[in-house]
Coordinates of C-alpha atoms and ligand atoms in Angstrom, one line a residue:
M27 CA 111.9 173.2 161.7
S28 CA 113.1 170.5 164.0
E29 CA 110.9 167.5 163.9
Q30 CA 110.8 164.9 166.6
R31 CA 109.9 161.3 165.9
E32 CA 109.6 158.1 167.8
F33 CA 111.6 155.0 167.0
Q34 CA 109.6 152.0 165.8
A35 CA 108.8 149.9 168.9
E36 CA 111.2 147.1 168.0
T37 CA 114.0 149.5 167.3
S38 CA 113.5 151.1 170.8
R39 CA 113.7 147.7 172.4
L40 CA 116.8 146.8 170.5
L41 CA 118.4 150.1 171.4
D42 CA 117.7 149.7 175.1
I43 CA 119.5 146.3 175.0
V44 CA 122.4 147.5 172.9
A45 CA 123.0 150.6 175.1
N46 CA 123.1 148.5 178.3
A47 CA 124.9 145.5 177.0
L48 CA 128.2 144.9 178.7
Y49 CA 129.3 143.7 175.4
T50 CA 133.0 142.8 175.3
Q51 CA 133.2 143.5 171.6
R52 CA 132.0 147.1 171.7
E53 CA 134.7 148.0 169.2
I54 CA 132.7 146.4 166.4
F55 CA 130.6 149.7 166.2
L56 CA 133.5 151.0 164.0
R57 CA 133.4 148.0 161.7
E58 CA 129.6 148.5 161.3
L59 CA 130.0 152.2 160.4
I60 CA 132.8 151.6 158.0
S61 CA 130.9 148.7 156.4
N62 CA 127.9 151.1 155.9
A63 CA 130.2 153.8 154.5
S64 CA 131.7 151.3 152.1
D65 CA 128.3 150.1 151.0
A66 CA 127.3 153.7 150.4
C67 CA 130.4 154.2 148.2
D68 CA 129.6 151.0 146.3
R69 CA 126.1 152.1 145.7
L70 CA 127.0 155.5 144.3
R71 CA 129.8 154.0 142.1
Y72 CA 127.2 151.7 140.6
D73 CA 124.6 154.4 140.1
A74 CA 127.3 156.6 138.5
I75 CA 127.9 154.1 135.7
A76 CA 124.6 155.2 134.2
K77 CA 124.7 158.8 135.6
P78 CA 128.3 160.0 135.8
D79 CA 127.1 163.5 136.8
L80 CA 126.4 162.2 140.3
L81 CA 130.1 162.2 141.0
K82 CA 130.6 165.9 140.0
G83 CA 134.3 166.3 140.2
D84 CA 134.6 164.1 143.3
A85 CA 135.3 160.7 141.8
D86 CA 137.7 159.4 144.5
F87 CA 135.8 157.5 147.0
G88 CA 137.0 157.4 150.6
I89 CA 136.1 156.9 154.2
N90 CA 137.5 159.1 157.0
V91 CA 137.8 158.3 160.7
S92 CA 138.8 161.1 163.1
F93 CA 138.4 162.0 166.8
D94 CA 138.5 165.0 169.1
A95 CA 139.6 164.0 172.6
D96 CA 138.5 167.4 174.1
A97 CA 135.0 167.3 172.7
R98 CA 135.0 163.5 173.3
T99 CA 133.7 162.7 169.8
V100 CA 134.6 160.2 167.1
T101 CA 133.5 161.0 163.5
V102 CA 133.1 158.6 160.6
S103 CA 132.5 160.2 157.2
D104 CA 132.2 159.0 153.6
N105 CA 131.5 160.5 150.2
G106 CA 129.1 157.7 149.2
I107 CA 125.5 157.9 148.1
G108 CA 124.2 159.7 151.2
M109 CA 120.6 159.7 152.5
T110 CA 117.5 161.9 152.0
K111 CA 115.2 162.7 154.8
E112 CA 113.0 159.7 154.0
D113 CA 116.1 157.5 153.9
L114 CA 117.1 158.7 157.4
I115 CA 113.7 158.0 158.8
R116 CA 113.4 154.5 157.2
N117 CA 117.0 153.3 157.7
L118 CA 117.8 154.7 161.1
G119 CA 114.4 154.7 162.7
T120 CA 113.0 151.2 161.9
I121 CA 114.1 147.7 161.5
A122 CA 113.4 146.9 157.8
H123 CA 113.9 143.2 157.7
S124 CA 110.8 141.4 158.9
G125 CA 112.7 138.3 160.1
T126 CA 115.0 140.5 162.2
R127 CA 111.9 142.3 163.7
E128 CA 110.5 138.9 164.7
L129 CA 113.8 138.0 166.4
V130 CA 113.8 141.3 168.3
K131 CA 110.4 140.4 169.7
N132 CA 112.1 137.5 171.4
L133 CA 114.6 139.6 173.2
D134 CA 114.0 139.4 177.0
G135 CA 115.6 140.2 180.3
D136 CA 118.3 137.6 179.9
E137 CA 121.5 139.2 178.6
K138 CA 123.1 135.9 177.5
N139 CA 120.0 135.0 175.5
N140 CA 119.8 138.5 174.0
M141 CA 123.5 138.6 173.0
S142 CA 123.2 135.2 171.2
L143 CA 120.0 136.4 169.4
I144 CA 121.6 139.7 168.5
G145 CA 124.6 137.8 167.3
Q146 CA 122.4 136.1 164.7
F147 CA 121.4 139.2 163.0
G148 CA 123.9 141.9 163.9
V149 CA 122.7 145.4 165.0
G150 CA 124.4 147.4 162.3
F151 CA 124.1 151.1 162.7
Y152 CA 122.5 150.8 166.2
S153 CA 125.8 149.4 167.6
V154 CA 127.0 153.0 167.9
F155 CA 124.9 153.3 171.1
M156 CA 127.2 150.8 172.8
V157 CA 129.8 153.5 172.8
A158 CA 127.9 156.8 172.4
D159 CA 125.2 158.5 174.3
K160 CA 124.4 161.0 171.5
V161 CA 124.8 160.5 167.8
T162 CA 124.3 162.9 164.9
V163 CA 124.1 161.8 161.3
L164 CA 124.6 164.6 158.7
S165 CA 123.8 163.4 155.3
R166 CA 123.4 164.7 151.7
R167 CA 122.2 162.5 149.0
A168 CA 124.3 162.5 145.8
G169 CA 122.6 164.8 143.2
E170 CA 120.5 166.7 145.9
E171 CA 121.2 170.2 147.3
L172 CA 119.6 169.9 150.7
A173 CA 121.1 168.0 153.6
H174 CA 119.5 166.7 156.8
V175 CA 120.8 166.0 160.2
W176 CA 119.5 163.2 162.4
T177 CA 120.1 163.3 166.1
S178 CA 119.4 160.9 168.9
D179 CA 120.5 159.7 172.3
G180 CA 119.1 156.3 171.4
R181 CA 116.3 156.5 174.0
G182 CA 112.9 156.4 172.3
S183 CA 113.1 159.2 169.9
Y184 CA 115.2 161.1 167.4
T185 CA 115.0 164.5 165.6
I186 CA 115.5 165.5 162.0
D187 CA 116.4 169.0 160.8
E188 CA 117.3 170.5 157.5
A189 CA 121.0 171.3 157.3
L190 CA 123.8 172.5 155.2
K191 CA 126.6 170.2 153.9
D192 CA 129.1 171.2 151.2
T193 CA 129.8 167.7 150.0
R194 CA 127.7 164.6 149.3
G195 CA 127.7 161.7 151.6
T196 CA 127.3 161.0 155.3
E197 CA 129.1 162.2 158.4
I198 CA 128.4 160.5 161.7
V199 CA 129.5 162.1 164.9
M200 CA 129.4 160.0 168.1
H201 CA 129.6 161.6 171.6
I202 CA 131.6 159.0 173.4
K203 CA 130.3 157.6 176.8
D204 CA 132.7 157.8 179.8
E205 CA 133.2 154.1 179.9
A206 CA 134.2 154.0 176.2
S207 CA 137.0 156.6 176.4
E208 CA 139.4 154.1 175.0
F209 CA 138.1 155.0 171.5
L210 CA 139.4 158.5 171.9
L211 CA 142.9 157.2 171.3
E212 CA 144.5 157.1 167.9
E213 CA 146.2 153.8 168.3
R214 CA 143.1 152.1 169.6
L215 CA 141.0 153.3 166.6
K216 CA 143.8 152.4 164.2
A217 CA 144.1 148.9 165.6
V218 CA 140.3 148.3 165.3
I219 CA 140.3 149.5 161.7
K220 CA 143.2 147.2 160.9
R221 CA 141.6 144.3 162.6
Y222 CA 138.1 144.5 161.1
S223 CA 138.3 146.6 158.0
D224 CA 141.6 146.1 156.4
H225 CA 140.0 144.4 153.3
I226 CA 137.5 147.3 152.7
N227 CA 137.7 148.2 149.0
F228 CA 138.0 152.0 149.6
P229 CA 140.8 153.8 151.3
I230 CA 140.1 154.5 155.0
Y231 CA 141.9 157.6 156.2
M232 CA 142.7 158.7 159.7
G233 CA 143.2 162.3 160.6
L234 CA 142.1 165.5 158.9
G235 CA 143.1 167.5 155.9
D236 CA 146.7 167.1 154.7
K237 CA 147.6 165.0 157.7
A238 CA 145.1 162.2 156.7
L239 CA 146.8 158.9 156.3
Q240 CA 145.4 155.7 154.8
V241 CA 145.2 153.0 157.4
N242 CA 143.9 149.9 155.5
S243 CA 145.6 148.2 152.6
G244 CA 142.5 148.7 150.5
A245 CA 143.0 145.9 148.0
A246 CA 140.1 143.5 147.5
L247 CA 140.9 140.5 149.6
W248 CA 139.7 138.0 147.0
M249 CA 142.2 139.3 144.4
R250 CA 145.2 138.6 146.6
S251 CA 146.9 135.3 146.4
K252 CA 146.0 132.7 149.1
S253 CA 149.5 132.6 150.5
D254 CA 149.3 136.4 151.3
I255 CA 146.1 136.0 153.4
T256 CA 146.1 135.0 157.0
P257 CA 143.4 132.8 158.5
E258 CA 142.5 135.8 160.7
Q259 CA 141.9 138.0 157.6
Y260 CA 139.7 135.3 156.0
K261 CA 137.7 135.1 159.2
E262 CA 137.2 138.9 159.4
F263 CA 136.2 139.0 155.8
Y264 CA 133.7 136.2 156.4
R265 CA 132.2 138.1 159.2
S266 CA 131.9 141.2 157.1
V267 CA 130.1 139.4 154.3
S268 CA 127.9 137.4 156.6
D269 CA 126.5 140.4 158.4
T270 CA 126.5 139.0 161.8
I271 CA 128.5 139.9 164.9
Q272 CA 128.4 136.3 166.2
I273 CA 131.7 134.6 166.9
D274 CA 130.9 132.3 164.1
E275 CA 133.7 131.0 162.0
P276 CA 133.4 129.7 158.5
W277 CA 133.1 125.9 158.3
L278 CA 134.5 126.0 154.8
T279 CA 136.5 128.7 153.0
L280 CA 136.8 128.4 149.2
H281 CA 139.0 130.8 147.4
W282 CA 139.8 130.2 143.7
R283 CA 140.2 131.8 140.4
A284 CA 138.2 130.4 137.4
E285 CA 140.0 130.7 134.1
G286 CA 139.0 129.7 130.6
T287 CA 136.2 131.1 128.6
H288 CA 135.1 133.2 131.5
E289 CA 137.4 134.6 134.2
Y290 CA 136.2 135.3 137.7
N291 CA 137.6 135.3 141.2
N292 CA 135.6 133.7 144.0
L293 CA 135.9 133.8 147.8
L294 CA 133.0 131.8 149.3
F295 CA 132.2 130.5 152.7
I296 CA 129.9 128.0 154.3
P297 CA 129.0 129.1 157.9
A298 CA 129.5 126.8 160.9
M299 CA 126.1 127.8 162.3
K300 CA 122.6 127.8 160.8
P301 CA 121.3 131.3 159.9
F302 CA 118.1 132.0 161.7
D303 CA 116.2 132.7 158.4
L304 CA 117.4 129.7 156.4
Y305 CA 113.8 128.7 155.7
D306 CA 112.4 132.2 155.3
P307 CA 110.8 132.2 151.8
K308 CA 112.1 135.7 151.4
R309 CA 115.6 134.8 152.2
H310 CA 118.2 135.1 149.4
H311 CA 121.7 133.8 149.0
G312 CA 124.5 135.8 150.5
V313 CA 126.9 136.1 147.5
K314 CA 127.8 139.5 146.2
L315 CA 128.5 140.0 142.5
Y316 CA 131.3 142.3 141.5
V317 CA 132.5 143.2 138.1
R318 CA 136.2 144.1 138.0
R319 CA 136.2 145.2 141.6
V320 CA 133.0 147.2 141.3
F321 CA 130.1 146.0 143.5
I322 CA 127.1 145.3 141.4
T323 CA 124.5 143.6 143.5
D324 CA 123.8 140.9 146.0
G325 CA 120.5 140.2 144.4
V326 CA 121.3 138.0 141.3
E327 CA 119.3 134.9 142.2
A328 CA 120.6 133.1 139.1
L329 CA 124.2 133.2 140.5
I330 CA 123.7 130.7 143.3
P331 CA 121.1 128.0 143.3
P332 CA 118.5 128.1 146.1
F333 CA 119.8 124.8 147.6
L334 CA 123.1 126.6 148.3
R335 CA 121.5 129.7 149.8
F336 CA 123.6 129.5 153.0
V337 CA 126.8 130.2 151.0
K338 CA 128.3 133.6 151.7
G339 CA 131.0 135.6 149.9
V340 CA 132.0 137.3 146.7
V341 CA 132.1 136.5 143.0
D342 CA 134.1 139.0 140.9
S343 CA 133.7 138.7 137.1
E344 CA 136.4 139.9 134.7
D345 CA 134.2 139.8 131.6
L346 CA 130.6 140.8 132.4
P347 CA 129.9 144.4 131.1
L348 CA 129.8 147.0 133.9
N349 CA 126.7 148.8 132.7
I350 CA 124.4 145.8 132.6
S351 CA 121.2 146.3 134.5
R352 CA 120.6 144.0 137.5
E353 CA 117.4 142.7 135.8
L354 CA 119.3 141.6 132.7
L355 CA 122.0 139.9 134.8
Q356 CA 119.3 137.5 136.0
A357 CA 119.0 136.1 132.5
N358 CA 122.6 136.5 131.4
P359 CA 124.2 133.3 129.9
V360 CA 127.6 134.2 131.4
V361 CA 126.0 134.3 134.8
A362 CA 124.3 131.0 134.2
K363 CA 127.7 129.4 133.2
M364 CA 129.4 130.9 136.2
S365 CA 126.6 129.6 138.4
S366 CA 126.8 126.0 137.3
A367 CA 130.7 126.0 137.5
I368 CA 130.5 127.5 141.1
T369 CA 127.9 124.9 142.1
R370 CA 130.0 122.1 140.8
K371 CA 133.0 123.4 142.6
I372 CA 131.2 123.7 145.9
L373 CA 129.7 120.3 145.6
S374 CA 133.0 118.6 144.7
E375 CA 134.6 120.3 147.7
L376 CA 131.8 118.9 149.8
E377 CA 132.5 115.4 148.4
E378 CA 136.1 115.8 149.5
R379 CA 135.1 117.0 153.0
A380 CA 132.8 114.0 153.5
K381 CA 135.6 111.6 152.6
A382 CA 138.2 113.4 154.7
D383 CA 136.2 113.6 158.0
I384 CA 132.8 112.1 158.2
K385 CA 132.2 113.2 161.8
D386 CA 132.8 116.8 160.8
Y387 CA 130.7 116.4 157.7
E388 CA 127.8 115.0 159.8
N389 CA 127.7 118.3 161.7
F390 CA 127.6 120.2 158.5
W391 CA 125.0 117.9 157.0
S392 CA 122.7 118.1 160.1
L393 CA 122.6 121.9 159.5
F394 CA 122.4 122.2 155.8
G395 CA 121.6 118.7 154.4
P396 CA 117.8 119.3 154.2
V397 CA 118.5 122.4 152.2
I398 CA 120.9 120.7 149.8
K399 CA 118.4 117.9 149.3
E400 CA 116.1 120.5 147.8
G401 CA 118.5 120.3 144.8
L402 CA 117.6 116.7 144.4
Y403 CA 114.1 117.9 143.7
D404 CA 114.7 120.8 141.4
A405 CA 118.3 120.9 140.2
H406 CA 118.4 118.2 137.7
A407 CA 121.7 119.3 136.1
H408 CA 123.6 118.6 139.4
R409 CA 121.7 115.4 140.3
D410 CA 124.6 112.9 140.2
Q411 CA 126.9 115.1 142.2
L412 CA 124.1 115.8 144.7
C413 CA 123.5 112.1 145.1
R414 CA 127.2 111.6 145.9
V415 CA 127.2 114.5 148.4
A416 CA 124.0 113.4 150.2
R417 CA 124.2 111.4 153.4
F418 CA 121.5 109.4 155.1
Y419 CA 120.7 107.7 158.3
S420 CA 120.4 104.0 158.1
S421 CA 118.9 101.0 159.9
K422 CA 122.3 99.4 160.0
Q423 CA 124.5 101.8 161.9
P424 CA 124.3 105.0 164.0
G425 CA 126.1 107.4 161.7
L426 CA 125.4 108.6 158.2
V427 CA 125.9 106.6 155.0
S428 CA 126.2 107.6 151.3
L429 CA 124.2 106.1 148.5
D430 CA 127.5 104.6 147.1
E431 CA 128.2 102.8 150.4
Y432 CA 124.6 101.6 150.5
I433 CA 124.8 100.1 147.0
E434 CA 128.1 98.5 147.8
R435 CA 126.6 96.7 150.8
M436 CA 123.4 95.5 149.0
L437 CA 122.7 91.8 149.4
E438 CA 122.6 89.3 146.6
G439 CA 119.3 89.5 144.9
Q440 CA 118.6 93.0 146.1
D441 CA 118.1 95.5 143.3
Q442 CA 116.4 98.4 145.0
I443 CA 117.4 101.1 147.5
Y444 CA 115.0 100.7 150.4
Y445 CA 114.0 103.6 152.5
I446 CA 111.4 104.5 155.1
S447 CA 110.0 108.0 155.6
S448 CA 109.1 109.0 159.1
P449 CA 108.9 112.2 161.1
T450 CA 111.8 111.3 163.4
L451 CA 114.7 108.9 163.5
D452 CA 113.3 107.1 166.5
S453 CA 110.0 106.5 164.9
A454 CA 111.7 105.4 161.7
R455 CA 113.9 102.9 163.6
N456 CA 111.0 101.5 165.5
S457 CA 108.7 101.1 162.5
P458 CA 107.1 97.6 162.3
Q459 CA 107.6 97.7 158.6
L460 CA 111.3 97.4 159.2
E461 CA 111.2 94.2 161.1
A462 CA 111.6 91.7 158.3
F463 CA 114.2 93.9 156.6
R464 CA 116.2 93.9 159.8
K465 CA 115.8 90.2 160.3
K466 CA 117.0 89.5 156.8
G467 CA 119.9 91.9 157.2
V468 CA 118.6 94.3 154.5
E469 CA 119.7 97.9 155.0
V470 CA 117.0 100.6 154.9
L471 CA 117.7 104.3 154.7
L472 CA 115.8 106.5 157.1
M473 CA 114.3 109.6 155.6
T474 CA 113.1 112.2 158.2
D475 CA 113.2 115.5 156.3
T476 CA 110.0 116.9 154.8
I477 CA 111.9 117.6 151.6
D478 CA 112.5 113.8 151.2
E479 CA 108.8 113.3 150.4
F480 CA 109.3 115.5 147.4
W481 CA 112.5 114.4 145.8
L482 CA 112.2 110.7 146.4
P483 CA 109.1 110.1 144.2
I484 CA 110.7 111.8 141.3
Q485 CA 114.3 110.6 141.8
A486 CA 113.6 107.3 140.1
E487 CA 117.0 105.7 140.5
Y488 CA 120.7 106.1 141.3
K489 CA 123.2 103.9 139.5
Q490 CA 120.3 102.0 138.0
K491 CA 119.0 101.1 141.4
K492 CA 115.4 102.3 142.1
F493 CA 114.4 103.9 145.3
K494 CA 111.7 101.9 147.0
S495 CA 109.6 102.9 150.1
V496 CA 109.2 100.1 152.6
T497 CA 105.8 101.5 153.6
R498 CA 104.4 101.4 150.1
G499 CA 103.4 98.5 147.9
A500 CA 104.8 95.0 148.1
S501 CA 108.2 94.7 149.6
D502 CA 109.0 91.4 147.8
L503 CA 111.9 90.4 150.0
S504 CA 111.8 86.8 148.9
K505 CA 114.3 87.3 146.1
I506 CA 116.9 88.7 148.5
K507 CA 119.4 86.2 149.9
S508 CA 119.4 86.6 153.6
T509 CA 122.6 86.9 155.5
K510 CA 120.9 85.3 158.5
P511 CA 119.5 81.8 158.9
D512 CA 116.0 81.3 157.4
D513 CA 113.6 79.7 159.8
E514 CA 110.5 79.8 157.7
K515 CA 108.5 76.7 157.3
P516 CA 106.5 75.9 154.2
K517 CA 102.8 76.4 155.0
D518 CA 100.3 73.5 154.5
E519 CA 97.1 73.9 152.5
N520 CA 94.9 74.0 155.6
A521 CA 96.8 76.9 157.1
K522 CA 96.5 78.8 153.8
T523 CA 92.7 78.5 153.8
E524 CA 92.5 79.7 157.4
T525 CA 94.5 82.7 156.6
A526 CA 92.4 83.5 153.5
A527 CA 89.2 83.3 155.6
L528 CA 90.6 85.7 158.2
L529 CA 91.6 88.1 155.5
T530 CA 88.1 88.1 154.0
R531 CA 86.6 88.7 157.4
L532 CA 88.9 91.5 158.3
K533 CA 88.2 93.2 154.9
E534 CA 84.4 93.0 155.6
L535 CA 84.9 94.4 159.1
L536 CA 87.2 97.2 158.1
V537 CA 85.6 98.3 154.9
G538 CA 85.9 102.0 154.4
E539 CA 88.9 102.2 156.7
V540 CA 91.4 100.3 154.6
N541 CA 91.9 99.6 151.0
D542 CA 92.9 96.0 151.5
V543 CA 94.1 93.5 154.1
T544 CA 97.0 91.3 153.1
V545 CA 99.6 89.0 154.6
S546 CA 102.8 90.8 155.3
D547 CA 106.4 89.7 154.6
R548 CA 107.8 92.7 156.4
L549 CA 106.6 91.9 160.0
V550 CA 108.4 89.8 162.6
D551 CA 107.4 90.9 166.1
S552 CA 104.3 93.2 165.5
P553 CA 100.9 91.7 164.6
V554 CA 100.0 94.4 162.0
C555 CA 101.2 97.4 160.1
L556 CA 99.9 99.9 157.6
V557 CA 101.4 100.4 154.1
A558 CA 100.4 102.6 151.2
P559 CA 99.1 101.0 148.0
E560 CA 101.8 100.8 145.3
N561 CA 100.4 103.5 143.1
S562 CA 99.4 106.0 145.7
I563 CA 101.5 108.5 147.7
D564 CA 103.6 107.2 150.6
M565 CA 102.2 107.0 154.2
H566 CA 104.4 109.8 155.5
M567 CA 103.8 112.0 152.5
N568 CA 100.1 111.6 153.1
R569 CA 100.6 112.9 156.7
V570 CA 102.7 115.8 155.4
L571 CA 100.0 116.8 153.0
K572 CA 97.2 116.4 155.5
K573 CA 98.7 119.3 157.4
S574 CA 97.7 121.5 154.6
Q575 CA 94.1 122.4 154.8
A576 CA 93.4 122.2 151.1
Y577 CA 94.4 118.6 150.9
E578 CA 91.6 116.1 150.9
D579 CA 92.8 112.8 152.3
K580 CA 91.6 110.0 150.0
M581 CA 94.3 107.6 150.6
R582 CA 93.2 104.3 152.2
P583 CA 96.1 102.3 153.4
I584 CA 96.6 98.6 153.3
L585 CA 96.5 96.7 156.6
E586 CA 99.1 94.0 156.6
I587 CA 99.0 91.1 159.1
N588 CA 101.8 89.0 160.5
D589 CA 100.6 85.5 159.8
G590 CA 102.9 83.9 162.4
H591 CA 101.8 86.2 165.3
P592 CA 100.0 84.6 168.3
V593 CA 97.1 87.2 168.1
I594 CA 96.6 86.4 164.4
T595 CA 96.7 82.7 165.0
K596 CA 94.0 83.1 167.6
L597 CA 91.8 85.1 165.3
K598 CA 92.3 82.6 162.5
A599 CA 91.0 79.8 164.8
F600 CA 88.0 81.9 165.8
V601 CA 87.1 82.6 162.2
A602 CA 87.6 79.0 161.1
N603 CA 85.4 77.7 163.9
D604 CA 83.0 80.5 163.5
T605 CA 83.1 81.4 167.2
H606 CA 83.4 84.7 169.2
P607 CA 82.3 87.0 166.3
D608 CA 82.2 90.0 168.6
L609 CA 85.7 89.4 169.9
V610 CA 87.0 89.1 166.3
R611 CA 85.3 92.4 165.4
E612 CA 86.7 94.3 168.5
T613 CA 90.2 92.9 167.9
A614 CA 90.1 93.9 164.3
F615 CA 89.5 97.5 165.2
L616 CA 92.1 97.3 168.1
L617 CA 94.7 96.1 165.6
L618 CA 93.9 98.8 163.1
D619 CA 94.1 101.5 165.7
Q620 CA 97.5 100.2 167.1
A621 CA 98.9 100.2 163.5
R622 CA 97.7 103.9 163.3
I623 CA 99.4 104.7 166.6
V624 CA 102.7 103.3 165.5
E625 CA 102.4 105.2 162.3
G626 CA 101.8 108.5 164.2
E627 CA 98.4 108.7 162.7
P628 CA 95.6 110.3 164.7
L629 CA 92.9 107.8 165.9
K630 CA 89.5 108.3 164.3
N631 CA 87.8 107.7 167.6
P632 CA 90.0 107.6 170.7
T633 CA 87.1 106.9 173.1
D634 CA 86.1 103.8 171.2
F635 CA 89.8 102.7 171.2
V636 CA 90.1 103.1 175.0
K637 CA 86.9 101.2 175.6
R638 CA 88.1 98.3 173.5
L639 CA 91.5 98.4 175.1
N640 CA 90.0 98.3 178.6
K641 CA 87.8 95.4 177.7
A642 CA 90.8 93.5 176.4
I643 CA 92.8 94.3 179.6
E644 CA 89.9 93.2 181.8
K645 CA 89.8 89.9 180.0
G646 CA 93.5 89.5 180.6
L647 CA 93.2 90.2 184.3
I648 CA 90.5 87.6 184.9
Ligands
LIG6 P1 122.6 147.2 157.0 O1 123.9 147.8 156.7 O2 122.6 145.7 157.4 O3 121.5 147.5 156.0 P2 122.6 149.1 159.2 O4 121.9 149.2 160.4 O5 124.1 149.0 159.3 O6 122.0 147.8 158.4 O7 122.2 150.3 158.2 C1 120.9 150.6 157.9 C2 120.8 151.3 156.6 O8 121.1 152.7 156.8 C3 121.7 150.8 155.5 O9 121.1 149.8 154.8 C4 121.8 152.1 154.6 O10 120.6 152.1 153.8 C5 121.7 153.2 155.6 N1 123.0 153.7 155.9 C6 123.7 153.5 157.0 N2 124.9 154.2 157.0 C7 124.9 154.8 155.8 C8 125.9 155.7 155.1 N3 127.1 156.0 155.7 N4 125.5 156.2 153.9 C9 124.3 155.8 153.3 N5 123.4 155.1 153.9 C10 123.7 154.6 155.1
LIG7 MG1 125.5 147.8 158.0

């Protein structure tokens, strides 16, 4: 009857590390087991709304913790939903979440590294092997007659047998290792339960039979008044909803009751660290929906917009019906109203935070700003608030600025919000396209997140000021009153003709490579730069798209020349006097390639470039 099975490879690996970890917080195994027991009760309570028979005379949910010092065992049991044989195999023999499986592959011989990785996803049930060298899980699924027992020493394999169990639910017996004897003491266990599991919604009893006493207070934390909750309790609750064992603290704790047409209580957190799967397309938000203290689901996507998917916590509605299916919740108008009110509340709290402590907000923004900016792309209803919450790097100062600050500082004659898109802050700051803006004292926002390429083109304006890329189209700086002295001299007719002749020649030479060659008003020190034509996509966006195979790059940039630059002056003279045609040609290509390099564009033909460069150097050395 007994069936022996191997753990999935990743599980084995994780178990090895867990069992040998000198982890100072071994006590969290109890928190994990109680949290699973509580989930199991939640799930059965929900299923029983539609099928009350499942409860069969045992409607009082509870969790029990007991120990036997002589037998050296600690037992955690619940009358929750229980597990079938298949459940046991899948839940306790594999790592279901693919992101977590990937992380486990990165575990290595370095304990510090391992603990910090493990801290990011939590080890859940497997944490029992920190304190036990043998574990049995006896479980009977609600509504089934047959029970099963799962046994393992956590080293490579486990066995499954059929078994008898009088009651539904799960009983986990841990055979405690020598070095974990502290958990065979009543006071120690009680303290651990109080510390980590006080807020659990079901009674947790210690002791057996009539002598069993409830240890936790059992009231839903989010229903208590703020003044009755200690910071420590908030923190523990945060850790329990965020499913990590890391010593992470919430960056923001938001606890409020919404009253009015709809009533609901909210306890939400923003983490201080970035979750490892923030950009996993399969990742969902971490907010659990309750209806009058009954856990319904953590899968209602409509409750929290994707751009706030890092928020964790609980929303408990007083007026949603209990027996509504999870699918219908997704389209429920009450949920939609709650969602937009919750979003507004979170965003207005962020606005306050940014005003109160910009340094602190900068840390937050560096973690989650790129995600929030997704809202600028697809959450039109929250657009104004998102624009107020968003912060940007700027050409003017090292720290972040808001759009409001930017607009406040705009120069006389300036009616657009200028920005430059670039892969990094450094490359943005060093862009030749910024030179004239800097010289004139015009501030430019630096956009370095991929998402910026998506929201900027559709976000036409903020406070009637249009967003304008400095690497696309004409920059038209002439209307703006400079804060710095203007040293431009009016050009004579002769100079104009020479420039026109050079432009024509360059266009002939670079045909097929560029769309046009024009005189720049954005360059000061550099001889040339590339910009995108007004009606095409921006330079950086073009690069982003090029990474996707399906994209066919048809965009031909415009080459802009700096009319006052010595190299350009020389070229003009050559063209005007019709001398050194080869040198003009070689220099034209050198200039184009250097503009590409500064842009971070790949060179079409690096060998040709190097040959030309060497020729030019040789000339210089003679
Ligand atoms: P998580 O709780 O994050 O899913 P765990 O490793 O803690 O991960 O548990 C794995 C799975 O095992 C749970 O998702 C659940 O399906 C199942 N499980 C664990 N303990 C119990 C229990 N006491 N009753 C029912 N199912 C359980
Ligand atoms: Mg768990």
